[in-house]
Short mmCIF file of C-alpha atoms in Angstrom, two decimals:
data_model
loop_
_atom_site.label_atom_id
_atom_site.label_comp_id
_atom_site.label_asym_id
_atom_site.label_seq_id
_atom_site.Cartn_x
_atom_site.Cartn_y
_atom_site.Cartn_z
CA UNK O 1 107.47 121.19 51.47
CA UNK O 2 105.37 119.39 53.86
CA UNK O 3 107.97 119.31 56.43
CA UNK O 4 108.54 123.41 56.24
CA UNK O 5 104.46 123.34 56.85
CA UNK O 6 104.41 120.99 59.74
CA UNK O 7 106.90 123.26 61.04
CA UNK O 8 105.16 126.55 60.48
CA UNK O 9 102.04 124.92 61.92
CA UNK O 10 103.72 123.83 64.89
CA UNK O 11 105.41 127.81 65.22
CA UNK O 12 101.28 129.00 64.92
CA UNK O 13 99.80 126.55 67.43
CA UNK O 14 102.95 127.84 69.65
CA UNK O 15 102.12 131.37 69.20
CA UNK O 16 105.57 132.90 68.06
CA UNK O 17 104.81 136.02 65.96
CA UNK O 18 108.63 137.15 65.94
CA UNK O 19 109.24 133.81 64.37
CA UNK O 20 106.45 133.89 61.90
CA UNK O 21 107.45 137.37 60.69
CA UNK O 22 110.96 136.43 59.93
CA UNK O 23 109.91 132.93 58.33
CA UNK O 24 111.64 133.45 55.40
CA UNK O 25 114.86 133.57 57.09
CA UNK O 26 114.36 130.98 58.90
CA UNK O 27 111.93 128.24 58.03
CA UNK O 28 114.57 125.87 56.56
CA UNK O 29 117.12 126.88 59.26
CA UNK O 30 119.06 123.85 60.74
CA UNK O 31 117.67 124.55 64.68
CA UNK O 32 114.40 125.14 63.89
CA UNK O 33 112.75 121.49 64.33
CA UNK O 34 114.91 121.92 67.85
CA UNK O 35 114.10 124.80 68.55
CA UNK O 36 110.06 124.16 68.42
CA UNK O 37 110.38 120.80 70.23
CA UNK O 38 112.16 122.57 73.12
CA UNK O 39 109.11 124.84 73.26
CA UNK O 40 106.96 122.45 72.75
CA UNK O 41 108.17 120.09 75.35
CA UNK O 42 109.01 123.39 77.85
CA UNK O 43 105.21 124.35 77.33
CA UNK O 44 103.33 120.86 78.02
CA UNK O 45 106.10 120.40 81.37
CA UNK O 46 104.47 124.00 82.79
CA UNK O 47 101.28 123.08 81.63
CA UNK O 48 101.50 119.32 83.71
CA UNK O 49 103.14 121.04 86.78
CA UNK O 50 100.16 123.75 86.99
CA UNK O 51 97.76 121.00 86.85
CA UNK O 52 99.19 118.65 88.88
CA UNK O 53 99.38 122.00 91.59
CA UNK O 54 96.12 123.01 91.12
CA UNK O 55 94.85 119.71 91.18
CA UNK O 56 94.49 118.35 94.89
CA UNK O 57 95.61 115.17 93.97
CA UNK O 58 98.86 114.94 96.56
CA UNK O 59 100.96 112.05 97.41
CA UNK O 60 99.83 108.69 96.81
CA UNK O 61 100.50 105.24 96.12
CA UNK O 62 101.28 104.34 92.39
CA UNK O 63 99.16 101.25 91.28
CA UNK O 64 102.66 99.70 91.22
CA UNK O 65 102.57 99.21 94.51
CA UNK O 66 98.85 98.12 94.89
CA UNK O 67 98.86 94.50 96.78
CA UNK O 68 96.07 92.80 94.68
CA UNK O 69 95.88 90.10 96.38
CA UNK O 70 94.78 91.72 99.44
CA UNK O 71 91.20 92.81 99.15
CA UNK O 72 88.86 90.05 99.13
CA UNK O 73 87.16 91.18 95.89
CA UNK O 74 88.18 93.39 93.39
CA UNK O 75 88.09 93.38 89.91
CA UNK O 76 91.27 93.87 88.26
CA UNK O 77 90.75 94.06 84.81
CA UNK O 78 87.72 96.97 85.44
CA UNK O 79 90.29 98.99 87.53
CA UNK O 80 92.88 98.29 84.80
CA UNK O 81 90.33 99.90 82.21
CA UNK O 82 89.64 102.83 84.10
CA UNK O 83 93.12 103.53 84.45
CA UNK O 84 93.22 103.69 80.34
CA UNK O 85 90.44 106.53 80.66
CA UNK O 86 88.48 105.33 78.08
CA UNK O 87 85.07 106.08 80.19
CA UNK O 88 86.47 109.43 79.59
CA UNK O 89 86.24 109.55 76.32
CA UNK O 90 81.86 108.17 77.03
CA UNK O 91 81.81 110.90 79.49
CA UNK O 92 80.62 108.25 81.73
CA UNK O 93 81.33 107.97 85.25
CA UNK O 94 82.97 105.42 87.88
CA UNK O 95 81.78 104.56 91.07
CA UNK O 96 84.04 102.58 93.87
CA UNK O 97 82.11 101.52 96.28
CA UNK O 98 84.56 99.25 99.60
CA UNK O 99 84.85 99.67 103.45
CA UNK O 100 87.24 101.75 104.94
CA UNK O 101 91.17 100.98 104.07
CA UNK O 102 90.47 98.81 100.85
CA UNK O 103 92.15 101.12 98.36
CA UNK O 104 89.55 103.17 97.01
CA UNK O 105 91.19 107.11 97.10
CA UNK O 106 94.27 105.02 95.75
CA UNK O 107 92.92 103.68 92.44
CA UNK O 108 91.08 107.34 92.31
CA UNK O 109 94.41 109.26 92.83
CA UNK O 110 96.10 106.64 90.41
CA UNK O 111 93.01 107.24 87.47
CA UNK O 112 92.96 111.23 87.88
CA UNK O 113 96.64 110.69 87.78
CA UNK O 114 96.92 109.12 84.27
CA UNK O 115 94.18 112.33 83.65
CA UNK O 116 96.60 114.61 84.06
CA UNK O 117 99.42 113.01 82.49
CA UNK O 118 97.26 112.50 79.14
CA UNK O 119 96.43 116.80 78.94
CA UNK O 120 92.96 116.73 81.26
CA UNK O 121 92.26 119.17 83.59
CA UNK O 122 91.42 117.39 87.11
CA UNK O 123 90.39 118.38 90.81
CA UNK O 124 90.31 115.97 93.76
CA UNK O 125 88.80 116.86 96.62
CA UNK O 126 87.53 115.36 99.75
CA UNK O 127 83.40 115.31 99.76
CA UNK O 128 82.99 117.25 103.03
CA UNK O 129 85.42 119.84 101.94
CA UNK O 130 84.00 120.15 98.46
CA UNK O 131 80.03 120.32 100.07
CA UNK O 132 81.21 122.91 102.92
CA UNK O 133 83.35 124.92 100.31
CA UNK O 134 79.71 124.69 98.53
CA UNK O 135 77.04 125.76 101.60
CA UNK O 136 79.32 127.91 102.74
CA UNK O 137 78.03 130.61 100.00
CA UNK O 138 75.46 132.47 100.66
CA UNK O 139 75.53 135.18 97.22
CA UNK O 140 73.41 132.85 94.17
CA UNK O 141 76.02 134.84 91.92
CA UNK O 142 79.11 133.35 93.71
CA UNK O 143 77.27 130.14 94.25
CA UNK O 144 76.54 129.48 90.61
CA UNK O 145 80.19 130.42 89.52
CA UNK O 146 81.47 128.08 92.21
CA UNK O 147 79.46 125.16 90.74
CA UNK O 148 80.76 126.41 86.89
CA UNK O 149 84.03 126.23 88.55
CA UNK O 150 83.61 122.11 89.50
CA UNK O 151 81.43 121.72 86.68
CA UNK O 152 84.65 122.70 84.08
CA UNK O 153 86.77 120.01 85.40
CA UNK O 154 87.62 116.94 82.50
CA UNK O 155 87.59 114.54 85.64
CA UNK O 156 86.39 115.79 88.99
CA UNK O 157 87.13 113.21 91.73
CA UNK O 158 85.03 113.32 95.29
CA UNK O 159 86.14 111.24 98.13
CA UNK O 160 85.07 109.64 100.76
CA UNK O 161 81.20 110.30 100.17
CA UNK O 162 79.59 108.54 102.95
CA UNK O 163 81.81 108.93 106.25
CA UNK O 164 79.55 111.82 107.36
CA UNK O 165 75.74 112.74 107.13
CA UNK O 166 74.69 115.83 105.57
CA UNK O 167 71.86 118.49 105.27
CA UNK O 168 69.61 118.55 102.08
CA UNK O 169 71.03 121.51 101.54
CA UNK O 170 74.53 119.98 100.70
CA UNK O 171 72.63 116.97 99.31
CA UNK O 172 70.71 119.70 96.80
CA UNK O 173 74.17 121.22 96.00
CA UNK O 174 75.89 118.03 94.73
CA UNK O 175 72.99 116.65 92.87
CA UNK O 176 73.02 120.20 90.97
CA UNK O 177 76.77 119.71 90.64
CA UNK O 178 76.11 116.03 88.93
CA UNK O 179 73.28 117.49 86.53
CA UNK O 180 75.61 120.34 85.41
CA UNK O 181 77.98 117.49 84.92
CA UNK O 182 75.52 115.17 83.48
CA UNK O 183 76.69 112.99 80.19
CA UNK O 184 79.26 116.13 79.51
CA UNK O 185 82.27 115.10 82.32
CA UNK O 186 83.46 112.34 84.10
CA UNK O 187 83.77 112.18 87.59
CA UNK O 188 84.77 109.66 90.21
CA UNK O 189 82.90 109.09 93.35
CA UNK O 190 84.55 106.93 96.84
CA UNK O 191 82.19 105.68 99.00
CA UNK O 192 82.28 103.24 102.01
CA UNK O 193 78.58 103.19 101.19
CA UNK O 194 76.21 101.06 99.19
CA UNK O 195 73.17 103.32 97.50
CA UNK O 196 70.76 101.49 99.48
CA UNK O 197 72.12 103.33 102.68
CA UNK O 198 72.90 106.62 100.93
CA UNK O 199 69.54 108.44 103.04
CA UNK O 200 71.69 107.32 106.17
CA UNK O 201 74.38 109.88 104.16
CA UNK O 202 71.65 112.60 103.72
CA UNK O 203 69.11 111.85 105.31
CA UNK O 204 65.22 113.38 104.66
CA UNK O 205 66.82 114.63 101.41
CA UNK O 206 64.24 114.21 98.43
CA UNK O 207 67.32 114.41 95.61
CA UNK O 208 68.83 111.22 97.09
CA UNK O 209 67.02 108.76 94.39
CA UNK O 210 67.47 111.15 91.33
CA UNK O 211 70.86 112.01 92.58
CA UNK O 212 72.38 108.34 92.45
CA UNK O 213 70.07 108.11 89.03
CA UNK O 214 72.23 110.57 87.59
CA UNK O 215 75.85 109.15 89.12
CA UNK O 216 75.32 105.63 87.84
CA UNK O 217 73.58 106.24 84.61
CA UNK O 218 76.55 104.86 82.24
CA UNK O 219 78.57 104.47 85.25
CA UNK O 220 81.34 101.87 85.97
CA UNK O 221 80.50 100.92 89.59
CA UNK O 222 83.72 98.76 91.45
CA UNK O 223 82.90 97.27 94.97
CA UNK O 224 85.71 95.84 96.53
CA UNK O 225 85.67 93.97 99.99
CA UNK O 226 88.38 93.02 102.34
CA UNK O 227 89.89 93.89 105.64
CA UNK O 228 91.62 97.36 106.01
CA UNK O 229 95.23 97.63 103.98
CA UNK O 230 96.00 100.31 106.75
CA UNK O 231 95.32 98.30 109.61
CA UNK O 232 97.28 95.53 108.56
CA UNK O 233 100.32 98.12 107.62
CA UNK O 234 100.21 99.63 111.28
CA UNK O 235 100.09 96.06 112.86
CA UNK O 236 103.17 95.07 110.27
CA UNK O 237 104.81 98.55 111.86
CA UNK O 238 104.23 97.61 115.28
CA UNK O 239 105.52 94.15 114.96
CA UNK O 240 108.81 95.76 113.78
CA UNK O 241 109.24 97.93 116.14
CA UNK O 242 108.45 95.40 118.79
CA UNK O 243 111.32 93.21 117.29
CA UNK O 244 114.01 95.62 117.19
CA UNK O 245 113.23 96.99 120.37
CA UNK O 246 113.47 92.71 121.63
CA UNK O 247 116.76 92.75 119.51
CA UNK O 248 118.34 95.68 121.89
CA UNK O 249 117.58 94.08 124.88
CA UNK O 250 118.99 90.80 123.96
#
């Protein structure tokens, strides 16, 4: 029947051979539709912890908790769609572009977040530490399977591009890190930058033009503006402590 196939199907793409042997036994056995969801459900919970793990993602703020009404500018409805991962699906990339403290690693964490929950395979890393981890190899063998490494990722996220100046060689490195990723994976790239000051963020490279080409090329690109959300959180928490420390001497 095509419930016993489902279920057979579901015991292949599971990889039970004892089961499969024995099928006649038990292919129309009461517990088996349990049985398979159990392993199903046991196998995709492993699979999501590993991920999130290996990841880089750590703790962050869910979009929940996002005060929209802070930043000056930001469009909602773009962030919204990026959080449904459809640009995944283009292999397109987005781009958030915002001063220091606006929210921009926290919409990235939130968007490789929903990555992970829908089955992709995602790294987030910091831009500095992804370019050092990079330059630091000197072997072209290690080098190239450090880049296929980066280059697997469904979603790779880099952060913070722009807080530091680097060499051309580090510029070289992530524009052959974009190519390999090129109109085949998605990635996400932070910036406190516009691309009109991105030679102040490598300076004397000659990649920087083609480099950008390649990031924005079917590219959602999000600028946001506003004061930091930081800054205003650690005046809130001094203001608090200043009142209960008024409220104990009173």
């Amino acid at each position: 029947t095509p419930l016993i196939n489902d279920l057979r199907q579901r015991a292949q793409a599971l990889r039970l051979p004892g089961l499969l042997a024995h099928w006649d036994q038990v292919g129309q056995a009461d517990w088996l539709p349990s049985l398979l969801t159990w392993e199903e459900d046991e196998r995709a919970q492993r699979s999501l912890d590993r991920r999130l793990r290996s990841s880089g993602l750590g703790a962050f703020k869910p979009m929940a908790d996002f005060d929209w009404q802070w930043p000056t500018r930001c469009d909602r409805p773009a962030v919204e769609e990026l959080i449904g991962l459809q640009f995944m699906s283009e292999a397109a990339n987005a781009i958030i572009v915002g001063p220091n403290g606006v929210g921009k690693s926290t919409i990235a964490r939130n968007i490789a977040y929903q990555a992970l929950m829908a089955g992709h395979t995602v790294h987030f890393a910091n831009a500095s530490a992804l370019l050092s981890d990079l330059a630091a190899l000197d072997s072209a063998s290690t080098l190239t399977r450090r880049l296929r490494h980066y280059a697997s990722f469904d979603l790779l996220c880099i952060d913070e591009v722009g807080y530091l100046s680097y060499s051309n060689r580090a510029a070289d490195l992530l524009f052959e890190l974009t190519n390999r990723r090129y109109e085949k994976k998605s990635s996400i790239i932070t910036t406190n930058k516009p691309f009109a000051e991105w030679h102040e963020v490598f300076p004397n490279a000659a990649c920087v033009v083609s480099l950008i080409d390649r990031l924005t090329h079917n590219a959602e690109v999000i600028a946001i503006e506003g004061k930091s959300y930081r800054l205003k959180e650690a005046k809130e928490r001094a203001e608090e402590r200043a009142q209960r420390r008024r409220r104990k001497k009173s």
